């Protein structure tokens, strides 16, 4: 918006004739996400979030599902939690159940039902802030059967942006 204003001022100053066909929106939805540029946040669309919330509660109330159905549900959960990847840690046991059950129907223990309910609740508050600066401290880890290594290093904002420029996303299913 600031850039467009500067361009309009420059065109007026030079005497060029122009007209604005479309103005950018500060709040729009695309690919299942809501972009709130005025608040500098991205959230999931309300309709998607509430559908996920109610479907998750229905799945928990049902008390059982096949591994294939869990796989579909987990795919939706990955999309919902893609804005806040740490929320994916809620799903650790449900992933194991999905693999173990395969095409068979498996009953949910109270533990699985708890994970489903926590996932439903977490979906309501997932948000990605757009205005944060990258951290100046980075970590890399490696694990083996004999131990675990964690290394850290300090780097500049420019180095951080260069490292994350590829914008890759891991797929979980």
XYZ file of N, CA and C in Angstrom:
519
model
N 0.838 -1.183 0.000
C 0.000 0.000 0.000
C 0.884 1.248 0.000
N 1.940 1.261 0.808
C 2.849 2.410 0.829
C 3.507 2.600 -0.530
N 3.879 1.495 -1.152
C 4.555 1.543 -2.445
C 3.613 2.104 -3.510
N 2.357 1.678 -3.490
C 1.378 2.171 -4.456
C 1.161 3.667 -4.268
N 1.093 4.116 -3.017
C 0.934 5.545 -2.735
C 2.103 6.345 -3.270
N 3.308 5.835 -3.100
C 4.497 6.520 -3.603
C 4.485 6.579 -5.126
N 4.041 5.496 -5.763
C 3.958 5.474 -7.224
C 2.926 6.490 -7.718
N 1.764 6.549 -7.078
C 0.732 7.517 -7.457
C 1.259 8.943 -7.330
N 1.959 9.238 -6.227
C 2.511 10.579 -6.021
C 3.526 10.928 -7.107
N 4.371 9.984 -7.474
C 5.382 10.211 -8.516
C 4.730 10.463 -9.867
N 3.697 9.674 -10.196
C 3.002 9.863 -11.474
C 2.315 11.222 -11.533
N 1.692 11.641 -10.438
C 1.031 12.953 -10.388
C 2.051 14.074 -10.546
N 3.166 13.926 -9.841
C 4.205 14.957 -9.898
C 4.736 15.138 -11.311
N 4.854 14.070 -12.067
C 5.378 14.134 -13.438
C 4.297 14.450 -14.463
N 3.037 14.511 -14.015
C 1.957 14.884 -14.925
C 1.422 13.744 -15.775
N 1.685 12.513 -15.403
C 1.173 11.377 -16.165
C -0.295 11.124 -15.831
N -1.052 10.738 -16.848
C -2.452 10.357 -16.633
C -2.475 8.877 -16.270
N -3.253 8.547 -15.278
C -3.361 7.152 -14.840
C -4.695 6.972 -14.142
N -5.059 5.740 -13.948
C -6.231 5.429 -13.131
C -5.949 4.122 -12.398
N -6.464 4.022 -11.199
C -6.286 2.831 -10.386
C -7.450 1.898 -10.672
N -7.158 0.746 -11.246
C -8.193 -0.236 -11.590
C -8.608 -1.056 -10.379
N -7.630 -1.417 -9.593
C -7.895 -2.279 -8.444
C -7.006 -1.828 -7.291
N -7.557 -1.779 -6.117
C -6.768 -1.487 -4.916
C -6.554 -2.793 -4.165
N -5.390 -2.954 -3.618
C -5.089 -4.150 -2.845
C -5.915 -4.199 -1.570
N -6.260 -5.399 -1.176
C -7.030 -5.582 0.055
C -6.090 -5.898 1.201
N -6.382 -5.360 2.367
C -5.563 -5.635 3.544
C -5.977 -6.942 4.211
N -7.071 -7.527 3.754
C -7.588 -8.768 4.343
C -8.168 -9.598 3.206
N -7.549 -10.760 2.921
C -8.070 -11.615 1.850
C -7.821 -13.077 2.177
N -8.544 -13.949 1.471
C -8.431 -15.391 1.687
C -7.993 -16.067 0.400
N -7.109 -17.054 0.547
C -6.638 -17.854 -0.581
C -6.053 -19.143 -0.028
N -6.124 -20.197 -0.788
C -5.589 -21.529 -0.464
C -5.909 -21.978 0.962
N -7.092 -21.666 1.429
C -7.509 -22.093 2.763
C -6.961 -21.256 3.897
N -6.328 -20.129 3.558
C -5.722 -19.269 4.570
C -6.310 -17.863 4.505
N -6.289 -17.173 5.637
C -6.717 -15.781 5.706
C -5.482 -14.929 5.973
N -5.217 -14.015 5.058
C -4.076 -13.108 5.164
C -4.597 -11.771 5.676
N -4.174 -11.400 6.892
C -4.581 -10.128 7.494
C -3.349 -9.227 7.525
N -3.170 -8.487 6.441
C -1.974 -7.670 6.308
C -1.968 -6.500 7.280
N -3.159 -5.998 7.650
C -3.210 -4.904 8.619
C -2.721 -5.369 9.988
N -3.043 -6.604 10.355
C -2.588 -7.167 11.633
C -1.278 -7.939 11.479
N -0.809 -8.079 10.223
C 0.422 -8.801 9.898
C 0.394 -10.242 10.406
N -0.712 -10.937 10.113
C -0.848 -12.336 10.521
C -1.474 -13.155 9.400
N -1.234 -14.462 9.472
C -1.917 -15.430 8.611
C -2.602 -16.421 9.543
N -3.857 -16.706 9.275
C -4.602 -17.716 10.023
C -5.274 -18.641 9.018
N -5.788 -19.750 9.498
C -6.597 -20.609 8.639
C -7.953 -19.946 8.450
N -8.585 -20.205 7.302
C -9.924 -19.663 7.077
C -10.852 -20.153 8.181
N -11.755 -19.301 8.608
C -12.682 -19.669 9.681
C -13.479 -20.918 9.333
N -13.975 -21.005 8.101
C -14.790 -22.167 7.718
C -13.969 -23.454 7.800
N -12.721 -23.415 7.372
C -11.847 -24.595 7.437
C -11.563 -24.969 8.890
N -11.263 -23.961 9.709
C -10.958 -24.213 11.112
C -12.133 -24.851 11.826
N -13.332 -24.302 11.657
C -14.499 -24.844 12.366
C -14.898 -26.220 11.832
N -14.741 -26.440 10.518
C -15.012 -27.783 9.968
C -14.074 -28.800 10.598
N -12.791 -28.442 10.686
C -11.796 -29.328 11.303
C -12.140 -29.565 12.771
N -12.494 -28.516 13.484
C -12.828 -28.611 14.908
C -13.991 -29.595 15.123
N -15.089 -29.402 14.401
C -16.259 -30.263 14.600
C -16.021 -31.690 14.100
N -15.304 -31.837 12.988
C -14.994 -33.179 12.483
C -14.097 -33.932 13.462
N -13.173 -33.220 14.095
C -12.267 -33.847 15.064
C -13.037 -34.305 16.295
N -13.951 -33.476 16.780
C -14.781 -33.892 17.916
C -15.684 -35.063 17.550
N -16.198 -35.059 16.335
C -17.034 -36.177 15.894
C -16.214 -37.461 15.813
N -14.985 -37.359 15.317
C -14.101 -38.517 15.247
C -13.796 -39.042 16.652
N -13.540 -38.137 17.598
C -13.277 -38.547 18.985
C -14.512 -39.208 19.592
N -15.683 -38.645 19.349
C -16.924 -39.212 19.887
C -17.238 -40.576 19.271
N -16.843 -40.746 18.019
C -17.049 -42.028 17.325
C -16.251 -43.126 18.012
N -15.062 -42.804 18.510
C -14.265 -43.735 19.290
C -13.469 -44.747 18.506
N -13.531 -44.699 17.187
C -12.764 -45.634 16.365
C -12.675 -45.098 14.940
N -11.671 -45.577 14.211
C -11.510 -45.222 12.793
C -10.472 -46.141 12.184
N -10.538 -46.280 10.873
C -9.507 -47.062 10.182
C -8.253 -46.207 10.057
N -7.135 -46.861 9.825
C -5.892 -46.137 9.612
C -5.975 -45.219 8.411
N -6.748 -45.638 7.397
C -6.890 -44.809 6.197
C -7.656 -43.524 6.506
N -8.703 -43.631 7.301
C -9.459 -42.432 7.702
C -8.570 -41.520 8.548
N -7.796 -42.102 9.452
C -6.870 -41.297 10.248
C -5.861 -40.583 9.349
N -5.432 -41.257 8.277
C -4.500 -40.629 7.342
C -5.093 -39.389 6.695
N -6.364 -39.466 6.309
C -7.044 -38.306 5.726
C -7.139 -37.194 6.768
N -7.559 -37.552 7.988
C -7.678 -36.556 9.051
C -6.317 -35.922 9.344
N -5.266 -36.744 9.412
C -3.924 -36.226 9.673
C -3.469 -35.264 8.574
N -3.855 -35.529 7.344
C -3.532 -34.607 6.246
C -4.146 -33.236 6.477
N -5.402 -33.216 6.934
C -6.043 -31.937 7.252
C -5.359 -31.277 8.442
N -4.968 -32.071 9.432
C -4.283 -31.526 10.611
C -2.950 -30.893 10.214
N -2.215 -31.528 9.312
C -0.941 -30.982 8.862
C -1.161 -29.634 8.185
N -2.217 -29.528 7.381
C -2.499 -28.235 6.735
C -2.850 -27.173 7.785
N -3.720 -27.515 8.718
C -4.139 -26.568 9.762
C -2.937 -26.108 10.584
N -2.073 -27.051 10.966
C -0.942 -26.735 11.835
C 0.300 -26.298 11.063
N 0.201 -26.218 9.743
C 1.340 -25.775 8.940
C 1.788 -24.358 9.281
N 0.881 -23.564 9.824
C 1.229 -22.198 10.221
C 2.009 -22.152 11.528
N 1.875 -23.189 12.316
C 2.580 -23.276 13.606
C 3.015 -24.716 13.775
N 4.155 -25.053 13.184
C 4.584 -26.454 13.100
C 4.775 -27.115 14.458
N 5.040 -26.357 15.514
C 5.195 -26.988 16.825
C 3.905 -27.664 17.286
N 2.757 -27.239 16.755
C 1.481 -27.862 17.109
C 1.385 -29.295 16.579
N 2.212 -29.640 15.599
C 2.213 -31.011 15.069
C 2.642 -32.034 16.114
N 3.351 -31.588 17.144
C 3.804 -32.519 18.179
C 2.634 -33.128 18.946
N 1.474 -32.517 18.872
C 0.272 -33.040 19.524
C -0.112 -34.401 18.942
N 0.288 -34.671 17.714
C -0.217 -35.821 16.964
C 0.675 -37.050 16.993
N 1.640 -37.138 17.853
C 2.626 -38.215 17.789
C 2.013 -39.610 17.884
N 1.106 -39.844 18.811
C 0.525 -41.182 18.973
C -0.489 -41.502 17.874
N -1.172 -40.490 17.377
C -2.137 -40.719 16.290
C -1.425 -41.152 15.014
N -0.207 -40.643 14.766
C 0.576 -41.108 13.616
C 0.894 -42.592 13.756
N 1.303 -42.991 14.941
C 1.621 -44.405 15.171
C 0.386 -45.278 14.973
N -0.747 -44.822 15.474
C -1.990 -45.589 15.312
C -2.369 -45.690 13.844
N -2.177 -44.624 13.087
C -2.495 -44.641 11.654
C -1.699 -45.738 10.948
N -0.415 -45.820 11.254
C 0.450 -46.821 10.614
C 0.092 -48.222 11.099
N -0.113 -48.381 12.394
C -0.407 -49.701 12.960
C -1.755 -50.249 12.485
N -2.736 -49.391 12.343
C -4.080 -49.849 11.974
C -4.177 -50.202 10.497
N -3.476 -49.472 9.644
C -3.584 -49.718 8.205
C -5.028 -49.598 7.758
N -5.533 -50.584 7.006
C -6.923 -50.500 6.541
C -7.944 -50.946 7.600
N -7.454 -51.507 8.711
C -8.375 -52.008 9.751
C -8.889 -50.868 10.627
N -10.041 -51.093 11.231
C -10.612 -50.134 12.176
C -9.991 -50.379 13.547
N -9.542 -49.309 14.172
C -8.931 -49.400 15.499
C -9.737 -48.544 16.469
N -9.929 -49.064 17.665
C -10.622 -48.306 18.709
C -9.662 -47.309 19.338
N -10.168 -46.155 19.739
C -9.352 -45.129 20.373
C -9.340 -45.329 21.877
N -8.154 -45.313 22.450
C -8.053 -45.285 23.909
C -8.305 -43.842 24.349
N -8.373 -43.615 25.632
C -8.560 -42.256 26.156
C -7.399 -41.353 25.745
N -6.202 -41.957 25.595
C -5.035 -41.182 25.183
C -5.236 -40.599 23.778
N -5.702 -41.423 22.823
C -5.930 -40.955 21.454
C -7.036 -39.912 21.425
N -8.087 -40.150 22.199
C -9.194 -39.188 22.252
C -8.691 -37.863 22.816
N -7.802 -37.927 23.801
C -7.199 -36.710 24.345
C -6.404 -35.950 23.299
N -5.617 -36.666 22.489
C -4.857 -36.012 21.423
C -5.785 -35.352 20.416
N -6.878 -36.033 20.079
C -7.840 -35.444 19.145
C -8.437 -34.159 19.709
N -8.810 -34.174 20.965
C -9.423 -32.987 21.576
C -8.426 -31.831 21.704
N -7.183 -32.146 22.016
C -6.153 -31.098 22.080
C -5.918 -30.519 20.685
N -5.901 -31.367 19.662
C -5.721 -30.892 18.282
C -6.872 -29.976 17.886
N -8.095 -30.349 18.247
C -9.260 -29.514 17.922
C -9.135 -28.150 18.582
N -8.751 -28.135 19.846
C -8.613 -26.863 20.565
C -7.466 -26.022 20.008
N -6.347 -26.663 19.697
C -5.186 -25.932 19.172
C -5.486 -25.309 17.813
N -6.341 -25.962 17.022
C -6.682 -25.441 15.693
C -7.330 -24.063 15.776
N -7.980 -23.778 16.888
C -8.679 -22.499 17.042
C -7.731 -21.327 17.274
N -6.503 -21.597 17.671
C -5.583 -20.510 18.021
C -4.326 -20.466 17.157
N -4.247 -21.281 16.118
C -3.066 -21.295 15.256
C -3.004 -19.991 14.462
N -1.829 -19.358 14.503
C -1.643 -18.093 13.809
C -0.168 -17.933 13.491
N 0.117 -17.324 12.367
C 1.507 -17.089 11.970
C 1.745 -15.582 11.885
N 2.607 -15.034 12.741
C 2.906 -13.599 12.666
C 3.843 -13.312 11.491
N 3.546 -12.264 10.737
C 4.358 -11.926 9.566
C 5.465 -10.926 9.867
N 5.415 -10.259 11.013
C 6.336 -9.180 11.265
C 7.542 -9.521 12.111
N 7.747 -10.765 12.445
C 8.868 -11.110 13.311
C 10.181 -11.165 12.535
N 11.234 -10.703 13.149
C 12.570 -10.833 12.564
C 13.071 -12.256 12.815
N 13.902 -12.777 11.929
C 14.468 -14.112 12.159
C 15.335 -14.127 13.425
N 15.413 -15.273 14.039
C 16.266 -15.427 15.223
C 17.729 -15.266 14.818
N 18.532 -14.806 15.736
C 19.958 -14.621 15.456
C 20.786 -15.806 15.926
N 20.114 -16.823 16.463
C 20.786 -18.029 16.921
C 20.111 -19.220 16.257
N 20.906 -20.051 15.571
C 20.358 -21.211 14.884
C 20.884 -22.498 15.474
N 20.095 -23.557 15.323
C 20.451 -24.861 15.876
C 20.397 -25.918 14.781
N 21.247 -26.922 14.919
C 21.188 -28.111 14.076
C 21.396 -29.302 15.003
N 20.662 -30.376 14.737
C 20.781 -31.537 15.621
C 20.941 -32.805 14.794
N 21.461 -33.829 15.452
C 21.612 -35.130 14.819
C 21.514 -36.175 15.923
N 20.845 -37.262 15.608
C 20.684 -38.330 16.597
C 21.196 -39.640 16.010
N 21.683 -40.491 16.874
C 22.088 -41.830 16.476
C 21.710 -42.770 17.609
N 22.013 -44.048 17.442
C 21.694 -45.013 18.489
C 22.518 -44.780 19.751
N 23.660 -44.089 19.603
C 24.552 -43.894 20.750
C 24.435 -42.522 21.393
N 23.681 -41.621 20.805
C 23.608 -40.307 21.420
C 22.901 -39.287 20.557
N 23.049 -38.054 20.985
C 22.351 -36.950 20.347
C 23.288 -35.753 20.358
N 23.407 -35.060 19.221
C 24.269 -33.887 19.139
C 23.424 -32.658 18.827
N 23.719 -31.564 19.478
C 23.043 -30.302 19.233
C 24.101 -29.213 19.109
N 24.156 -28.565 17.960
C 25.116 -27.498 17.708
C 24.347 -26.196 17.520
N 24.965 -25.091 17.880
C 24.329 -23.791 17.675
C 25.345 -22.817 17.119
N 24.843 -21.785 16.442
C 25.713 -20.732 15.921
C 24.908 -19.445 15.804
N 25.602 -18.331 15.892
C 24.978 -17.024 15.689
C 25.162 -16.637 14.222
N 24.155 -15.948 13.662
C 24.247 -15.481 12.291
C 23.419 -14.225 12.123
N 23.671 -13.522 11.028
C 22.993 -12.250 10.774
C 21.607 -12.493 10.173
N 20.791 -11.445 10.157
C 19.463 -11.526 9.550
C 19.594 -11.851 8.060
N 20.581 -11.265 7.387
C 20.794 -11.531 5.953
C 21.132 -13.003 5.714
N 21.997 -13.578 6.567
C 22.334 -14.997 6.437
C 21.106 -15.868 6.687
N 20.299 -15.494 7.657
C 19.082 -16.248 7.960
C 18.129 -16.241 6.771
N 17.950 -15.074 6.169
C 17.045 -14.976 5.009
C 17.580 -15.784 3.834
N 18.884 -15.791 3.636
C 19.481 -16.575 2.546
C 19.255 -18.073 2.781
N 19.389 -18.511 4.039
C 19.211 -19.927 4.359
C 17.770 -20.394 4.174
N 16.816 -19.496 4.412
C 15.400 -19.889 4.343
C 14.734 -19.456 3.044
N 15.482 -18.993 2.086
C 14.915 -18.483 0.840
C 14.207 -19.564 0.031
N 14.589 -20.830 0.178
C 13.965 -21.896 -0.619
C 12.517 -22.119 -0.228
N 12.141 -21.805 1.009
C 10.775 -21.924 1.512
C 10.211 -23.332 1.334
N 11.030 -24.329 1.564
C 10.557 -25.716 1.481
C 9.688 -26.058 2.684
N 8.728 -26.981 2.476
C 7.893 -27.473 3.572
C 7.957 -28.995 3.555
N 8.229 -29.556 4.694
C 8.226 -31.003 4.798
C 6.802 -31.490 4.763
N 6.576 -32.603 4.106
C 5.253 -33.244 4.064
C 5.279 -34.425 5.009
N 4.255 -34.587 5.799
C 4.243 -35.600 6.841
C 3.501 -36.869 6.455
N 2.674 -36.799 5.415
C 1.905 -37.999 5.040
C 2.163 -38.313 3.584
